[in-house]
C-alpha cells in the first residue's frame, strides 16, 4: 500500500486537528467540562478555552462553608491571573478582611468585580476606597444591594480612569457626592433608584452625553418622567424597569409628548427593554422614531394591533420578546418584516389564537427561533398542546423551537404529533414529566420527527419513555439531558449503546431558554 493510500485509510483523531480548530470545538464545553478537559494533556492545557483570564472566580463568604482556610491556602498563593471576580459576603469582619486580601492578590489583573452581600449588610465604605485604590485596571464594577456603613474620618477615593461599566444603587451616590470624579469615563451605567434624590439626577445628567448603555430600576413614576427630560445622543442600549408601577397607561398628551421626544432623540438605539406599562401610543412612536432597533422586549398589560403594525415597520428588528401581556394581532394592514429571526413569548395570553398563528406566518417569514415560555398554568395542563399547536404550526423557516412549562405533565402522543407538525432541527423542552398513555404500542410513522438536536429537562420522565421519545427521532444526533434520577451512569451508557449515532450527555443544568 502506498503512502498516499495509507493516509487515506487512516482515521483522523482529535489530536490531529490544528490548535485553531480544536479551540473552536472546546469552546462549546461548559466550565465543568473544561476543568476535566484541562487534565487531558499539556497541549490542551495551553489552549485559549483554558486561559484562566476568561474564568470567573466566585468567592462565597456569605454562608458558613468552612472554606476560609482553603481560600487562605489556595487563592492567596495562586499564580493564576483571574480577571473576573465575584464576592458573596455577610457580617463576619474576619471574612471581610480576607476579601480585601484576595482582592489585593489579584488586583493588578482584575477587570470585572462584583460585590454581592447578604440583604442589607452594612458594608464599610472603606471597601469602595480600597477598590478604587487597588484596581487600577478595573473596567466593570458591580455593587449590588449595598447598605454602606459610613466610615469615620477622611477617605481618599482614587479615580478609576479605565472603568467603562458601573452598576450601583442610589445610596452610594448620597454617600459619595464626588462619584462622577471617581468614574469619569464610564459609558455603560446600571442604576437602582430606590428613592428620588438630587444626587442621582445630577449624576445621570452629567454622564448623559457619553453613555452608550443605560439601565435603570425605577421605584418612582416621577423619576421616570425626570429621566425622559434628559438627552442621550450616543445611547445604543436602553433598559427601563418599573417595579409594581402603572407607568402611564392613561397618560396625558403632555406626558406622551415628553416620552416621544425622549425616544426621538435616540437615533442610534439598537436594543430596548421596557418593563413598564407604557401607553400604546408610546410603543408606536418608539418604533417610528428608533428605526435601527434590533432587539425589543416589552412587558405590559395589553399588546394591541397598532403596536404590531408599528413593529412590522422596524426593518432591522431581529428579536422580539413579549412578556405578561394580552396579545391581539392585526388581521390586515401590516407590512411583513423579513429581518425578524427570533420571537419569544413569556407568560403571554393570546387573543384569537388562529389569527395570531396566521399573523406569525405572514408577518415574520424568516422566523428561525420560537420561544414559548410559561404559557400554561399548573391546573390547566390539557391546554398546553392546544395552545402551542395553534400558535406556531407550519412555520417553514423554523429551525429551533423552545418550550418551557416546568410545572406541566405532558402526554407523549400529542407531544410527538406537535413536534412532527413543526419539524424543527433543534428542540429544547422543559416540563415536569412526559407520560406515555399507551406504553405497549409501537409509534406510528406519523409520529416520527426529524429533530437533530434535543435538549430535555423533565425531572420525572422514566427511562422507558425517554427511549421511546428518542426512537421517534431517527435523525437525532445530539441528546442533552438535565441530570435527574433517571440519569444514572447505567442509563446513559445504555442510551449510548442503543443509539450509537447520537451524542448523549447529561449535565447538572442544561440551557433551555437563553438568558435575557
Coordinates of C-alpha atoms in Angstrom, one line a residue:
X1 CA 0.0 0.0 0.0
X2 CA 1.4 3.4 -1.0
X3 CA 2.0 6.2 1.5
X4 CA -0.9 8.2 0.0
X5 CA -3.3 5.2 0.4
X6 CA -2.2 4.7 3.9
X7 CA -3.0 8.3 4.8
X8 CA -6.4 7.9 3.2
X9 CA -7.2 4.8 5.1
X10 CA -6.0 6.1 8.5
X11 CA -8.7 7.8 10.7
X12 CA -8.3 11.4 11.8
X13 CA -8.2 11.6 15.6
X14 CA -8.8 14.7 17.7
X15 CA -5.1 15.1 18.3
X16 CA -4.6 15.5 14.6
X17 CA -6.6 18.7 14.5
X18 CA -4.8 22.1 14.4
X19 CA -5.0 24.2 17.5
X20 CA -7.3 26.7 15.9
X21 CA -9.9 24.1 15.1
X22 CA -9.5 22.3 18.5
X23 CA -10.1 25.6 20.3
X24 CA -13.3 26.2 18.5
X25 CA -14.6 22.7 19.5
X26 CA -13.6 23.1 23.1
X27 CA -15.3 26.5 23.4
X28 CA -18.6 24.6 23.3
X29 CA -17.8 22.9 26.7
X30 CA -19.3 24.4 29.9
X31 CA -17.0 25.3 32.8
X32 CA -17.2 21.9 34.5
X33 CA -16.3 20.0 31.3
X34 CA -13.4 22.5 30.6
X35 CA -11.9 21.7 34.0
X36 CA -12.0 18.0 33.1
X37 CA -10.6 18.5 29.6
X38 CA -7.8 20.7 31.1
X39 CA -6.3 17.5 32.6
X40 CA -6.1 15.6 29.4
X41 CA -2.7 16.7 28.2
X42 CA -0.2 19.5 28.3
X43 CA -1.2 20.7 24.8
X44 CA -4.8 21.1 25.7
X45 CA -4.0 23.0 28.9
X46 CA -2.3 25.7 26.9
X47 CA -5.2 26.4 24.5
X48 CA -7.3 29.6 24.8
X49 CA -10.5 27.9 26.2
X50 CA -8.5 27.1 29.3
X51 CA -7.0 30.5 29.7
X52 CA -7.7 31.4 33.3
X53 CA -8.2 35.1 32.4
X54 CA -11.6 34.1 30.9
X55 CA -12.8 32.3 34.0
X56 CA -15.0 34.0 36.6
X57 CA -13.7 33.3 40.2
X58 CA -16.6 33.2 42.7
X59 CA -15.7 33.5 46.4
X60 CA -18.6 32.8 48.8
X61 CA -18.2 34.3 52.3
X62 CA -22.0 34.6 52.8
X63 CA -22.5 31.0 54.1
X64 CA -20.7 29.1 56.7
X65 CA -19.0 26.8 54.2
X66 CA -15.7 26.4 56.2
X67 CA -13.8 27.4 53.1
X68 CA -11.8 30.3 54.7
X69 CA -8.8 28.1 55.4
X70 CA -8.8 26.8 51.8
X71 CA -9.1 30.3 50.5
X72 CA -6.0 31.3 52.6
X73 CA -4.1 28.2 51.3
X74 CA -5.1 28.3 47.7
X75 CA -6.2 31.7 46.4
X76 CA -3.6 33.8 48.2
X77 CA -0.9 31.5 46.8
X78 CA -2.4 31.1 43.3
X79 CA -0.4 32.3 40.3
X80 CA -3.4 32.2 38.0
X81 CA -4.4 35.5 36.6
X82 CA -8.1 35.8 37.3
X83 CA -9.6 38.9 35.7
X84 CA -13.2 38.4 36.8
X85 CA -14.1 38.2 40.5
X86 CA -17.4 37.8 42.3
X87 CA -17.6 38.1 46.1
X88 CA -20.6 37.0 48.2
X89 CA -20.2 38.0 51.9
X90 CA -22.0 38.7 55.1
X91 CA -21.4 40.2 58.5
X92 CA -18.2 38.4 59.6
X93 CA -15.4 41.0 59.8
X94 CA -12.7 38.4 59.6
X95 CA -14.1 37.2 56.2
X96 CA -14.3 40.9 55.2
X97 CA -10.6 41.3 55.8
X98 CA -9.9 38.1 53.8
X99 CA -11.9 39.5 51.0
X100 CA -9.6 42.6 50.8
X101 CA -6.6 40.3 50.9
X102 CA -7.8 38.2 48.0
X103 CA -8.7 41.4 46.1
X104 CA -5.2 42.7 46.8
X105 CA -3.7 39.5 45.5
X106 CA -5.4 39.6 42.1
X107 CA -5.9 43.4 41.8
X108 CA -3.3 44.0 39.1
X109 CA -5.2 42.0 36.5
X110 CA -8.8 42.3 37.7
X111 CA -11.1 43.8 35.0
X112 CA -14.5 42.8 36.4
X113 CA -15.6 42.9 40.1
X114 CA -19.0 42.1 41.6
X115 CA -19.8 42.6 45.2
X116 CA -23.0 40.8 46.3
X117 CA -23.6 41.0 50.1
X118 CA -26.4 39.5 52.1
X119 CA -29.5 41.7 52.3
X120 CA -28.8 45.0 54.0
X121 CA -25.3 44.0 55.2
X122 CA -23.7 47.3 56.3
X123 CA -20.7 47.2 54.0
X124 CA -17.9 49.5 55.0
X125 CA -17.4 52.5 52.8
X126 CA -13.7 51.9 53.2
X127 CA -14.1 48.9 50.9
X128 CA -15.1 51.1 48.0
X129 CA -12.0 53.2 48.7
X130 CA -9.8 50.1 48.7
X131 CA -11.3 49.0 45.4
X132 CA -10.6 52.4 43.8
X133 CA -7.0 52.4 45.1
X134 CA -6.1 48.8 44.3
X135 CA -7.9 48.0 41.0
X136 CA -6.4 50.4 38.5
X137 CA -7.3 48.2 35.5
X138 CA -10.9 47.7 36.5
X139 CA -13.3 48.0 33.6
X140 CA -16.6 46.6 35.1
X141 CA -17.8 47.3 38.7
X142 CA -21.0 45.8 40.1
X143 CA -22.1 46.8 43.6
X144 CA -25.3 45.0 44.5
X145 CA -27.7 45.8 47.4
X146 CA -25.0 47.5 49.5
X147 CA -26.2 49.4 52.6
X148 CA -22.9 51.2 53.2
X149 CA -21.7 51.8 56.7
X150 CA -20.4 55.3 56.7
X151 CA -16.8 55.3 58.0
X152 CA -15.5 57.9 60.3
X153 CA -12.6 60.0 59.2
X154 CA -11.5 61.1 55.8
X155 CA -11.3 58.5 53.0
X156 CA -9.5 59.0 49.7
X157 CA -11.2 57.8 46.6
X158 CA -8.8 57.3 43.7
X159 CA -10.2 57.9 40.2
X160 CA -10.9 54.7 38.2
X161 CA -9.9 56.1 34.8
X162 CA -10.3 52.7 32.9
X163 CA -13.8 52.0 34.3
X164 CA -16.3 51.6 31.5
X165 CA -19.3 49.9 33.1
X166 CA -20.8 50.8 36.5
X167 CA -23.7 49.2 38.5
X168 CA -24.7 51.0 41.7
X169 CA -27.5 52.0 43.9
X170 CA -28.8 55.4 44.8
X171 CA -27.4 55.3 48.4
X172 CA -23.8 55.2 47.3
X173 CA -24.3 58.5 45.4
X174 CA -25.6 60.1 48.5
X175 CA -22.5 59.0 50.5
X176 CA -20.0 60.0 47.8
X177 CA -21.2 63.2 46.2
X178 CA -18.0 63.3 44.1
X179 CA -18.7 60.0 42.5
X180 CA -18.6 61.5 39.0
X181 CA -15.0 62.4 39.5
X182 CA -14.1 58.8 40.6
X183 CA -15.6 57.3 37.5
X184 CA -15.0 59.9 34.8
X185 CA -15.0 57.6 31.7
X186 CA -18.0 55.3 32.2
X187 CA -20.1 54.6 29.1
X188 CA -22.4 51.9 30.5
X189 CA -24.4 52.7 33.6
X190 CA -26.8 50.5 35.6
X191 CA -28.7 52.2 38.4
X192 CA -31.2 51.2 41.1
X193 CA -33.2 54.2 42.1
X194 CA -34.8 53.4 45.4
X195 CA -36.0 56.9 46.0
X196 CA -35.8 60.3 44.4
X197 CA -32.6 62.2 45.0
X198 CA -30.9 65.2 43.6
X199 CA -27.5 63.3 43.6
X200 CA -28.9 60.6 41.3
X201 CA -30.4 63.1 38.9
X202 CA -27.2 65.2 38.7
X203 CA -25.0 62.1 38.3
X204 CA -27.1 60.8 35.5
X205 CA -27.4 64.1 33.7
X206 CA -23.6 64.6 34.0
X207 CA -22.9 61.4 32.0
X208 CA -25.9 61.5 29.7
X209 CA -23.8 62.8 26.7
X210 CA -21.3 59.9 26.8
X211 CA -23.5 56.9 27.7
X212 CA -24.0 54.1 25.1
X213 CA -25.9 51.9 27.5
X214 CA -28.3 52.8 30.3
X215 CA -30.3 50.6 32.6
X216 CA -32.5 51.9 35.4
X217 CA -34.8 50.2 38.0
X218 CA -37.4 52.8 38.9
X219 CA -39.5 52.9 42.1
X220 CA -40.9 56.3 41.4
X221 CA -43.0 57.3 38.4
X222 CA -41.9 60.9 38.9
X223 CA -38.3 59.9 38.4
X224 CA -39.2 58.1 35.2
X225 CA -40.5 61.3 33.7
X226 CA -37.5 63.2 35.0
X227 CA -35.1 60.9 33.1
X228 CA -37.2 61.4 29.9
X229 CA -36.3 65.1 30.2
X230 CA -32.6 64.3 29.6
X231 CA -30.8 63.7 26.3
X232 CA -28.6 60.7 25.5
X233 CA -27.3 61.3 21.9
X234 CA -25.0 58.2 21.9
X235 CA -27.3 55.7 23.5
X236 CA -27.4 52.3 21.8
X237 CA -29.0 50.1 24.6
X238 CA -31.8 51.1 26.9
X239 CA -33.4 49.1 29.8
X240 CA -36.2 50.6 31.9
X241 CA -37.7 48.5 34.8
X242 CA -40.6 49.9 36.8
X243 CA -41.4 47.6 39.7
X244 CA -45.1 47.3 40.5
X245 CA -45.9 50.7 39.0
X246 CA -48.5 51.5 36.4
X247 CA -46.5 53.9 34.3
X248 CA -48.7 56.0 32.0
X249 CA -51.3 53.5 30.9
X250 CA -53.6 56.6 30.6
X251 CA -51.0 59.3 30.2
X252 CA -51.9 62.9 29.4
X253 CA -51.0 64.3 26.0
X254 CA -48.2 66.3 27.5
X255 CA -46.6 63.2 29.2
X256 CA -46.9 61.2 26.0
X257 CA -45.3 64.0 24.0
X258 CA -42.4 64.2 26.6
X259 CA -41.7 60.5 26.2
X260 CA -42.0 60.7 22.4
X261 CA -39.4 63.5 22.4
X262 CA -37.1 61.3 24.6
X263 CA -37.2 58.4 22.1
X264 CA -37.0 60.7 19.1
X265 CA -33.5 61.9 20.1
X266 CA -32.1 58.4 20.3
X267 CA -31.4 57.6 16.6
X268 CA -28.6 55.1 17.4
X269 CA -30.8 52.9 19.7
X270 CA -30.4 49.2 18.9
X271 CA -31.6 47.3 22.0
X272 CA -34.6 48.3 24.1
X273 CA -36.2 46.6 27.1
X274 CA -39.2 48.4 28.6
X275 CA -40.7 46.5 31.6
X276 CA -43.2 49.2 32.4
X277 CA -46.8 49.5 31.4
X278 CA -46.5 52.2 28.8
X279 CA -49.3 53.7 26.8
X280 CA -49.8 52.0 23.4
X281 CA -49.2 55.4 21.7
X282 CA -45.7 55.4 23.2
X283 CA -44.9 52.0 21.7
X284 CA -46.0 53.1 18.3
X285 CA -43.9 56.3 18.4
X286 CA -40.9 54.4 19.7
X287 CA -40.9 52.1 16.7
X288 CA -41.3 55.0 14.3
X289 CA -38.5 57.1 15.9
X290 CA -35.9 54.5 16.6
X291 CA -35.8 52.7 13.3
X292 CA -32.5 50.9 14.0
X293 CA -33.8 48.7 16.8
X294 CA -32.6 45.1 16.6
X295 CA -33.9 43.8 19.9
X296 CA -37.1 44.8 21.5
X297 CA -38.5 43.5 24.8
X298 CA -41.8 44.8 26.1
X299 CA -43.7 43.9 29.3
X300 CA -47.1 45.5 29.6
X301 CA -50.8 44.6 30.2
X302 CA -52.0 44.8 26.6
X303 CA -50.2 44.4 23.3
X304 CA -52.5 45.8 20.7
X305 CA -52.9 45.7 16.9
X306 CA -51.5 49.2 16.2
X307 CA -48.3 48.3 18.2
X308 CA -47.8 45.2 16.0
X309 CA -48.2 47.3 12.8
X310 CA -45.6 49.7 14.1
X311 CA -43.2 46.8 14.9
X312 CA -43.5 45.5 11.4
X313 CA -42.1 48.8 10.2
X314 CA -38.8 48.0 12.0
X315 CA -36.7 46.7 9.1
X316 CA -33.7 45.9 11.3
X317 CA -35.6 44.1 14.1
X318 CA -34.1 40.6 14.8
X319 CA -35.6 39.6 18.2
X320 CA -38.9 40.5 19.6
X321 CA -39.8 39.4 23.2
X322 CA -43.3 40.0 24.7
X323 CA -43.9 39.4 28.4
X324 CA -47.0 39.2 30.6
X325 CA -49.3 40.8 28.0
X326 CA -52.6 40.0 26.5
X327 CA -51.7 39.9 22.8
X328 CA -54.1 40.9 20.0
X329 CA -52.6 41.0 16.5
X330 CA -53.9 42.7 13.3
X331 CA -55.5 40.6 10.6
X332 CA -54.7 43.1 7.8
X333 CA -52.9 46.3 7.0
X334 CA -49.4 45.4 8.1
X335 CA -46.1 45.1 6.2
X336 CA -44.2 41.8 6.7
X337 CA -40.7 42.2 8.2
X338 CA -38.1 39.8 6.9
X339 CA -35.4 40.7 9.4
X340 CA -37.1 39.1 12.5
X341 CA -35.3 35.9 13.4
X342 CA -36.5 35.2 16.9
X343 CA -39.8 35.6 18.7
X344 CA -40.2 35.0 22.4
X345 CA -43.4 34.8 24.3
X346 CA -43.2 34.8 28.1
X347 CA -46.4 34.3 30.2
X348 CA -48.5 35.9 27.4
X349 CA -52.2 35.4 26.8
X350 CA -53.1 35.0 23.1
X351 CA -56.4 36.6 22.0
X352 CA -57.8 34.9 18.8
X353 CA -55.2 32.1 18.5
X354 CA -55.9 31.3 14.9
X355 CA -55.4 34.9 13.9
X356 CA -52.2 35.0 15.8
X357 CA -50.9 31.9 14.0
X358 CA -51.7 33.4 10.6
X359 CA -50.0 36.7 11.6
X360 CA -46.8 35.0 12.7
X361 CA -46.6 33.0 9.4
X362 CA -47.2 36.1 7.3
X363 CA -45.6 38.9 9.2
X364 CA -42.3 37.1 10.1
X365 CA -41.5 35.0 7.0
X366 CA -37.8 34.4 8.1
X367 CA -38.5 33.3 11.7
X368 CA -35.9 30.8 12.8
X369 CA -36.3 30.6 16.6
X370 CA -39.6 30.4 18.5
X371 CA -39.6 30.5 22.3
X372 CA -42.8 29.8 24.2
X373 CA -42.2 30.1 27.9
X374 CA -44.6 29.6 30.8
X375 CA -47.8 29.9 28.8
X376 CA -49.8 27.4 30.9
X377 CA -50.9 27.2 34.5
X378 CA -50.5 24.3 36.9
X379 CA -54.2 23.5 36.8
X380 CA -54.6 23.7 33.0
X381 CA -52.2 21.2 31.6
X382 CA -54.6 20.0 28.9
X383 CA -54.4 23.3 27.1
X384 CA -50.6 23.1 26.5
X385 CA -50.6 21.5 23.1
X386 CA -53.8 23.1 22.0
X387 CA -52.3 26.5 22.7
X388 CA -48.8 25.8 21.3
X389 CA -50.0 23.8 18.3
X390 CA -52.3 26.7 17.3
X391 CA -49.7 29.4 17.8
X392 CA -46.9 28.2 15.7
X393 CA -48.0 25.4 13.3
X394 CA -46.4 25.3 9.8
X395 CA -43.6 27.9 10.1
X396 CA -41.4 26.7 7.2
X397 CA -38.3 28.7 8.3
X398 CA -38.3 27.4 11.9
X399 CA -35.0 25.9 13.0
X400 CA -35.3 25.9 16.8
X401 CA -38.3 25.5 19.0
X402 CA -38.1 26.2 22.7
X403 CA -40.9 25.1 25.0
X404 CA -40.7 25.7 28.8
X405 CA -43.5 24.6 31.1
X406 CA -41.8 23.5 34.3
X407 CA -45.0 22.6 36.1
X408 CA -46.7 20.7 33.3
X409 CA -47.2 17.0 32.8
X410 CA -47.2 16.2 29.1
X411 CA -48.6 13.3 27.2
X412 CA -46.1 11.7 24.8
X413 CA -48.5 11.1 21.8
X414 CA -49.8 14.7 21.4
X415 CA -46.2 15.9 22.1
X416 CA -44.9 13.9 19.2
X417 CA -47.7 15.0 16.9
X418 CA -47.0 18.5 17.8
X419 CA -43.2 18.2 17.0
X420 CA -44.0 16.3 13.7
X421 CA -46.0 19.3 12.6
X422 CA -43.2 21.8 13.2
X423 CA -40.2 19.6 12.5
X424 CA -37.5 22.0 13.7
X425 CA -33.9 20.9 13.6
X426 CA -33.4 21.7 17.3
X427 CA -35.9 21.2 20.1
X428 CA -35.4 22.5 23.7
X429 CA -38.1 21.3 26.0
X430 CA -38.7 21.7 29.8
X431 CA -41.6 20.1 31.7
X432 CA -42.3 18.2 34.9
X433 CA -42.9 14.8 33.3
X434 CA -43.7 13.1 30.0
X435 CA -46.4 10.4 30.3
X436 CA -47.0 7.5 27.9
X437 CA -50.7 6.6 27.9
X438 CA -50.1 3.6 25.6
X439 CA -46.7 2.2 26.7
X440 CA -47.1 -1.1 24.8
X441 CA -47.9 0.3 21.4
X442 CA -45.3 1.0 18.7
X443 CA -45.0 4.5 17.4
X444 CA -46.8 5.2 14.1
X445 CA -44.8 6.6 11.2
X446 CA -46.8 9.9 11.6
X447 CA -45.1 10.5 14.9
X448 CA -41.5 10.1 13.6
X449 CA -39.9 13.5 13.8
X450 CA -36.8 14.9 12.2
X451 CA -35.2 16.7 15.1
X452 CA -31.4 16.5 15.1
X453 CA -30.7 18.1 18.5
X454 CA -32.8 17.6 21.6
X455 CA -32.2 19.3 24.9
X456 CA -34.5 18.0 27.6
X457 CA -35.3 18.8 31.2
X458 CA -38.0 16.6 32.6
X459 CA -37.2 15.5 36.2
X460 CA -39.7 12.6 36.4
X461 CA -39.5 11.1 33.0
X462 CA -38.9 7.3 33.1
X463 CA -36.1 5.6 31.1
X464 CA -38.6 3.7 29.0
X465 CA -40.5 6.8 27.9
X466 CA -37.2 8.5 27.2
X467 CA -36.1 5.7 25.0
X468 CA -39.4 5.8 23.2
X469 CA -39.0 9.5 22.7
X470 CA -35.6 9.1 21.2
X471 CA -36.7 6.3 18.9
X472 CA -39.3 8.7 17.5
X473 CA -36.3 10.9 16.2
X474 CA -34.4 8.7 13.7
X475 CA -32.2 11.7 12.7
X476 CA -31.2 12.6 16.3
X477 CA -27.5 13.3 16.6
X478 CA -27.3 15.3 19.9
X479 CA -29.1 14.5 23.1
X480 CA -28.5 16.7 26.2
X481 CA -30.3 15.8 29.4
X482 CA -30.6 17.6 32.7
X483 CA -29.3 15.3 35.4
X484 CA -32.1 13.7 37.4
X485 CA -32.8 10.3 39.0
X486 CA -33.1 8.7 35.6
X487 CA -29.6 10.0 34.5
X488 CA -27.6 7.3 36.2
X489 CA -24.4 6.2 34.6
X490 CA -26.1 2.9 33.6
X491 CA -28.9 4.7 31.8
X492 CA -26.6 7.0 30.0
X493 CA -24.4 4.0 29.0
X494 CA -27.5 2.1 27.8
X495 CA -28.6 5.1 25.7
X496 CA -25.2 5.4 24.0
X497 CA -25.3 1.7 23.2
X498 CA -28.8 1.7 21.8
X499 CA -28.3 4.9 19.8
X500 CA -24.6 4.9 18.7
X501 CA -25.1 7.6 16.1
X502 CA -26.3 10.1 18.7
X503 CA -24.0 12.0 21.1
X504 CA -25.5 11.6 24.6
X505 CA -24.5 13.8 27.5
X506 CA -26.0 14.5 31.0
X507 CA -25.4 17.9 32.7
X508 CA -26.3 19.3 36.1
X509 CA -28.0 22.1 34.3
X510 CA -29.0 22.4 30.6
X511 CA -29.7 25.6 28.8
X512 CA -33.4 25.5 27.7
X513 CA -34.1 29.2 27.4
X514 CA -31.4 31.7 26.7
X515 CA -30.8 34.3 29.4
X516 CA -32.2 37.8 28.5

